[in-house]
Tab-separated table of C-alpha atoms and ligand atoms in Angstrom:
chain	number	residue	atom	x	y	z
A	293	MET	CA	0.000	0.000	0.000
A	294	SER	CA	1.443	3.337	-0.938
A	295	ARG	CA	1.821	5.890	1.795
A	296	LYS	CA	0.471	9.362	1.110
A	297	PRO	CA	2.967	11.987	2.279
A	298	ILE	CA	2.038	14.498	4.961
A	299	VAL	CA	3.490	17.974	5.361
A	300	ALA	CA	2.501	19.431	8.714
A	301	GLY	CA	3.219	22.894	10.085
A	302	ASN	CA	3.884	23.206	13.801
A	303	TRP	CA	3.363	26.884	14.566
A	304	LYS	CA	4.445	26.432	18.200
A	305	MET	CA	3.844	29.504	20.426
A	306	ASN	CA	3.900	31.854	17.444
A	307	THR	CA	1.433	34.103	15.605
A	308	THR	CA	-1.015	36.740	16.725
A	309	LEU	CA	-4.645	36.184	15.795
A	310	ASP	CA	-4.221	38.342	12.692
A	311	GLU	CA	-1.030	36.554	11.676
A	312	ALA	CA	-2.671	33.171	12.158
A	313	ARG	CA	-5.606	34.159	9.966
A	314	THR	CA	-3.322	35.551	7.268
A	315	LEU	CA	-1.131	32.445	7.318
A	316	ALA	CA	-4.153	30.139	7.091
A	317	GLU	CA	-5.560	32.187	4.206
A	318	GLY	CA	-2.216	32.064	2.422
A	319	ILE	CA	-2.071	28.288	2.722
A	320	ALA	CA	-5.737	27.827	1.792
A	321	ALA	CA	-5.213	29.882	-1.370
A	322	ARG	CA	-2.358	27.646	-2.550
A	323	THR	CA	-3.604	24.107	-1.886
A	324	ALA	CA	-4.250	23.579	-5.601
A	325	ASP	CA	-0.446	23.790	-6.110
A	326	VAL	CA	0.016	20.690	-3.978
A	327	ASP	CA	-1.191	17.401	-5.360
A	328	GLY	CA	-1.173	14.056	-3.583
A	329	VAL	CA	0.086	15.409	-0.262
A	330	GLU	CA	-1.884	15.719	2.957
A	331	LEU	CA	-1.398	19.157	4.514
A	332	ALA	CA	-1.894	19.910	8.196
A	333	VAL	CA	-1.339	22.900	10.467
A	334	PHE	CA	-0.971	23.000	14.244
A	335	PRO	CA	-1.707	26.550	15.473
A	336	PRO	CA	-1.808	27.678	19.117
A	337	PHE	CA	-5.023	26.583	20.898
A	338	PRO	CA	-6.945	29.883	20.744
A	339	TRP	CA	-6.420	30.131	16.989
A	340	LEU	CA	-7.790	26.678	16.155
A	341	VAL	CA	-11.306	27.875	15.442
A	342	PRO	CA	-10.377	31.038	13.519
A	343	VAL	CA	-7.843	29.053	11.484
A	344	ARG	CA	-10.456	26.381	10.787
A	345	GLU	CA	-12.741	29.089	9.417
A	346	ARG	CA	-10.006	30.338	7.083
A	347	LEU	CA	-9.095	26.835	5.887
A	348	GLY	CA	-12.713	26.182	4.955
A	349	ASP	CA	-13.189	23.159	2.733
A	350	THR	CA	-9.637	23.096	1.339
A	351	GLY	CA	-8.963	19.730	2.994
A	352	VAL	CA	-6.037	21.079	5.038
A	353	GLN	CA	-6.148	19.190	8.319
A	354	LEU	CA	-6.073	20.967	11.630
A	355	GLY	CA	-4.239	19.816	14.719
A	356	ALA	CA	-3.504	20.791	18.326
A	357	GLN	CA	0.027	20.887	19.715
A	358	ASN	CA	-0.771	19.224	23.028
A	359	CYS	CA	-3.579	17.820	25.173
A	360	TYR	CA	-4.287	16.279	28.560
A	361	ILE	CA	-5.177	12.635	29.165
A	362	LYS	CA	-8.663	12.935	30.699
A	363	GLU	CA	-12.035	13.589	29.166
A	364	SER	CA	-13.081	16.341	31.613
A	365	GLY	CA	-12.728	17.407	35.206
A	366	ALA	CA	-10.754	19.538	37.643
A	367	PHE	CA	-7.556	19.985	35.601
A	368	THR	CA	-7.158	23.742	35.448
A	369	GLY	CA	-5.458	24.965	32.319
A	370	GLU	CA	-5.520	21.654	30.498
A	371	VAL	CA	-7.343	20.801	27.269
A	372	SER	CA	-9.262	17.570	26.691
A	373	PRO	CA	-8.834	15.589	23.464
A	374	TRP	CA	-12.596	15.022	23.575
A	375	ALA	CA	-13.111	18.805	23.431
A	376	LEU	CA	-10.571	19.034	20.615
A	377	ALA	CA	-12.458	16.345	18.693
A	378	GLY	CA	-15.126	18.959	17.975
A	379	VAL	CA	-12.545	21.317	16.506
A	380	CYS	CA	-9.635	19.511	14.859
A	381	GLN	CA	-8.465	16.148	13.533
A	382	MET	CA	-4.987	15.605	14.995
A	383	ILE	CA	-2.961	16.142	18.159
A	384	LEU	CA	0.818	16.080	18.613
A	385	ALA	CA	2.139	13.881	21.409
A	386	GLY	CA	5.619	14.048	22.858
A	387	HIS	CA	7.078	16.912	20.871
A	388	SER	CA	10.658	17.359	22.063
A	389	GLU	CA	9.790	20.735	23.589
A	390	ARG	CA	7.108	19.030	25.702
A	391	ARG	CA	9.524	16.291	26.721
A	392	HIS	CA	12.557	18.463	27.421
A	393	ILE	CA	11.193	21.853	28.523
A	394	PHE	CA	8.088	20.604	30.330
A	395	GLY	CA	9.469	17.273	31.523
A	396	GLU	CA	6.888	14.995	29.933
A	397	SER	CA	7.804	11.371	30.538
A	398	ASP	CA	7.598	8.573	27.983
A	399	GLU	CA	4.699	7.208	30.024
A	400	LEU	CA	2.715	10.463	29.989
A	401	VAL	CA	3.285	10.760	26.239
A	402	GLY	CA	1.841	7.254	25.850
A	403	GLN	CA	-1.210	8.276	27.864
A	404	LYS	CA	-1.678	11.275	25.559
A	405	VAL	CA	-1.535	8.997	22.519
A	406	ASP	CA	-4.149	6.736	24.140
A	407	ALA	CA	-6.443	9.638	25.038
A	408	THR	CA	-6.145	11.137	21.543
A	409	LEU	CA	-7.041	7.841	19.884
A	410	SER	CA	-9.894	7.217	22.345
A	411	ALA	CA	-11.319	10.613	21.461
A	412	GLY	CA	-11.341	9.568	17.801
A	413	LEU	CA	-8.478	11.782	16.638
A	414	THR	CA	-5.166	11.082	14.911
A	415	SER	CA	-2.109	11.033	17.147
A	416	VAL	CA	1.182	12.339	15.765
A	417	LEU	CA	3.760	10.765	18.064
A	418	CYS	CA	7.043	12.670	18.052
A	419	VAL	CA	10.252	10.857	18.880
A	420	GLY	CA	13.915	11.798	18.659
A	421	GLU	CA	17.273	11.653	20.384
A	422	LEU	CA	19.427	14.345	22.011
A	423	LEU	CA	22.832	15.181	20.509
A	424	ASP	CA	24.763	13.318	23.209
A	425	GLU	CA	22.545	10.282	22.706
A	426	ARG	CA	23.401	10.306	19.003
A	427	GLU	CA	27.106	10.835	19.682
A	428	SER	CA	27.176	7.926	22.107
A	429	GLY	CA	25.557	5.631	19.531
A	430	ASP	CA	22.258	5.361	21.422
A	431	ALA	CA	19.961	7.174	18.983
A	432	ILE	CA	18.074	4.130	17.741
A	433	ALA	CA	17.719	2.688	21.257
A	434	VAL	CA	16.299	5.995	22.544
A	435	VAL	CA	13.786	6.246	19.703
A	436	GLU	CA	12.746	2.609	20.169
A	437	ARG	CA	12.198	3.255	23.882
A	438	GLN	CA	10.007	6.275	23.035
A	439	LEU	CA	8.041	4.217	20.501
A	440	ALA	CA	7.530	1.337	22.943
A	441	ALA	CA	6.168	3.643	25.653
A	442	GLY	CA	4.235	5.878	23.284
A	443	LEU	CA	2.473	2.979	21.593
A	444	ALA	CA	2.306	0.586	24.563
A	445	ASN	CA	-1.490	0.363	24.515
A	446	VAL	CA	-2.140	0.953	20.833
A	447	THR	CA	-3.764	-1.904	18.953
A	448	THR	CA	-3.461	-2.646	15.256
A	449	ASP	CA	-7.001	-1.480	14.485
A	450	LEU	CA	-6.046	2.051	15.612
A	451	LEU	CA	-2.920	2.397	13.491
A	452	GLN	CA	-4.682	4.207	10.669
A	453	ARG	CA	-4.884	7.122	13.085
A	454	VAL	CA	-1.215	7.043	14.098
A	455	VAL	CA	1.584	9.048	12.491
A	456	ILE	CA	5.185	9.021	13.737
A	457	ALA	CA	7.392	12.106	13.469
A	458	TYR	CA	11.127	11.525	13.862
A	459	GLU	CA	12.617	14.784	15.084
A	460	PRO	CA	16.210	14.659	16.302
A	461	VAL	CA	16.329	17.229	19.111
A	462	TRP	CA	19.628	18.673	17.874
A	463	ALA	CA	18.051	19.500	14.503
A	464	ILE	CA	14.985	21.338	15.837
A	465	GLY	CA	15.186	25.085	15.343
A	466	THR	CA	18.942	24.961	14.776
A	467	GLY	CA	19.102	25.321	10.999
A	468	VAL	CA	21.071	22.047	10.959
A	469	ALA	CA	18.833	19.326	9.572
A	470	ALA	CA	19.758	15.675	9.721
A	471	THR	CA	21.464	14.462	6.568
A	472	PRO	CA	19.098	12.641	4.216
A	473	ASN	CA	21.026	9.446	5.042
A	474	ASP	CA	20.610	9.869	8.790
A	475	ALA	CA	16.908	10.706	8.380
A	476	GLN	CA	16.435	7.660	6.159
A	477	GLU	CA	18.333	5.372	8.520
A	478	MET	CA	16.190	6.337	11.510
A	479	CYS	CA	12.882	6.377	9.645
A	480	ALA	CA	13.700	2.891	8.308
A	481	ALA	CA	14.531	1.737	11.836
A	482	ILE	CA	11.197	3.146	13.040
A	483	ARG	CA	9.347	1.326	10.255
A	484	GLN	CA	11.133	-1.898	11.083
A	485	TRP	CA	10.218	-1.524	14.750
A	486	MET	CA	6.596	-0.844	13.789
A	487	ALA	CA	6.532	-3.933	11.572
A	488	GLY	CA	7.995	-5.985	14.414
A	489	LYS	CA	5.260	-4.901	16.804
A	490	PHE	CA	2.275	-4.628	14.459
A	491	GLY	CA	3.160	-6.594	11.320
A	492	ASP	CA	2.282	-5.257	7.869
A	493	ASP	CA	-0.108	-2.649	9.278
A	494	GLY	CA	2.743	-1.233	11.330
A	495	ALA	CA	4.963	-0.927	8.275
A	496	THR	CA	2.412	1.264	6.487
A	497	VAL	CA	2.194	3.887	9.257
A	498	ARG	CA	3.545	7.148	7.943
A	499	VAL	CA	6.886	8.285	9.340
A	500	LEU	CA	7.731	11.979	8.980
A	501	TYR	CA	11.057	13.739	9.428
A	502	GLY	CA	11.221	17.014	11.377
A	503	GLY	CA	14.037	19.373	12.331
A	504	SER	CA	15.080	22.406	10.255
A	505	VAL	CA	13.172	21.295	7.160
A	506	SER	CA	13.320	24.125	4.590
A	507	PRO	CA	12.432	24.644	0.938
A	508	ASP	CA	16.133	24.010	0.177
A	509	ASN	CA	16.472	20.599	1.814
A	510	ALA	CA	12.903	19.231	1.660
A	511	ALA	CA	13.147	17.421	-1.676
A	512	GLU	CA	16.262	15.521	-0.697
A	513	LEU	CA	14.887	14.559	2.714
A	514	PHE	CA	11.464	13.549	1.372
A	515	GLY	CA	13.100	11.665	-1.487
A	516	GLN	CA	14.306	9.021	0.975
A	517	SER	CA	12.295	5.841	0.699
A	518	ASP	CA	11.149	5.693	4.337
A	519	VAL	CA	10.507	9.423	4.835
A	520	ASP	CA	6.807	10.134	4.251
A	521	GLY	CA	6.903	13.932	4.521
A	522	GLY	CA	7.736	16.336	7.290
A	523	LEU	CA	6.820	18.139	10.473
A	524	VAL	CA	7.943	21.708	9.898
A	525	GLY	CA	8.445	24.414	12.523
A	526	GLY	CA	10.055	27.714	11.554
A	527	ALA	CA	9.527	27.337	7.800
A	528	SER	CA	5.802	26.721	8.314
A	529	LEU	CA	5.240	30.275	9.542
A	530	LYS	CA	5.281	31.698	6.010
A	531	ALA	CA	2.757	30.372	3.502
A	532	ASP	CA	5.330	30.563	0.680
A	533	SER	CA	7.931	28.397	2.356
A	534	PHE	CA	5.353	25.966	3.758
A	535	ILE	CA	3.827	25.482	0.315
A	536	ALA	CA	7.279	25.180	-1.296
A	537	ILE	CA	8.047	22.353	1.138
A	538	ALA	CA	4.713	20.694	0.354
A	539	VAL	CA	5.409	20.973	-3.376
A	540	ALA	CA	8.741	19.239	-2.766
A	541	ALA	CA	6.850	16.389	-1.087
A	542	ALA	CA	4.491	16.220	-4.044
A	543	THR	CA	7.248	15.991	-6.622
A	544	VAL	CA	9.631	13.407	-5.137
B	237	LIG	P1	11.929	23.439	13.036
B	237	LIG	O1	10.936	22.719	14.093
B	237	LIG	O2	11.439	23.083	11.660
B	237	LIG	O3	11.827	24.899	13.342
B	237	LIG	O4	13.298	22.877	13.290
B	237	LIG	C1	10.416	21.441	13.846
B	237	LIG	C2	9.541	21.016	14.995
B	237	LIG	O5	9.853	21.306	16.146
B	237	LIG	O6	8.490	20.376	14.770
């Protein structure tokens, strides 16, 4: 089964309301340029609804950057995946900034994946090693540990709503992307691990690369056989560069 590429924009804690609307309009206006690629954007929480209005029926998917693990209750400041299910289609789990700035454990990330899937949404599970973990030769072991915890309770029937994003921490926001070879090697290792746990269904889960993806390097990264598109931070904040990256995914 062929895997449709995804190009997803993680806006992080950026954009004013006006900027978010303008960015969404810019992307919505250009979707016809991008054929055969699923597009998604992950704006800050308060802009989800206004961005959804601007995206209209273009087919661009909408996602949240984070969620809590419960349906409702006394969890001040948290956002339920069941509430998000009325607004968007996807939720990130375990982005490196959540893991390393906010101390989210592998176990909590797994609970977020479970809650997202239970609420009927797609979970984009982010995994990736620190620079010292790569330098000490532990990168694959770290990513496999994050996969095992993140997907501990996921069953094969839910895999259609799982996407993996490999984002080496040292490549995020640094301007230094992984080499296409390194991205391919890890995405292949992720696919192999998925096949080992889930069989053929596991092997067809889409695996994205993230970390300093730009219009200049996207084609080479996405041209790798196990890289099914990208999760894009900085370069997703301008419609032109986001669309250029999506076009690269469409043409490889
Ligand atoms: P970047 O961020 O493209 O700015 O490196 C990627 C991410 O954190 O998802």
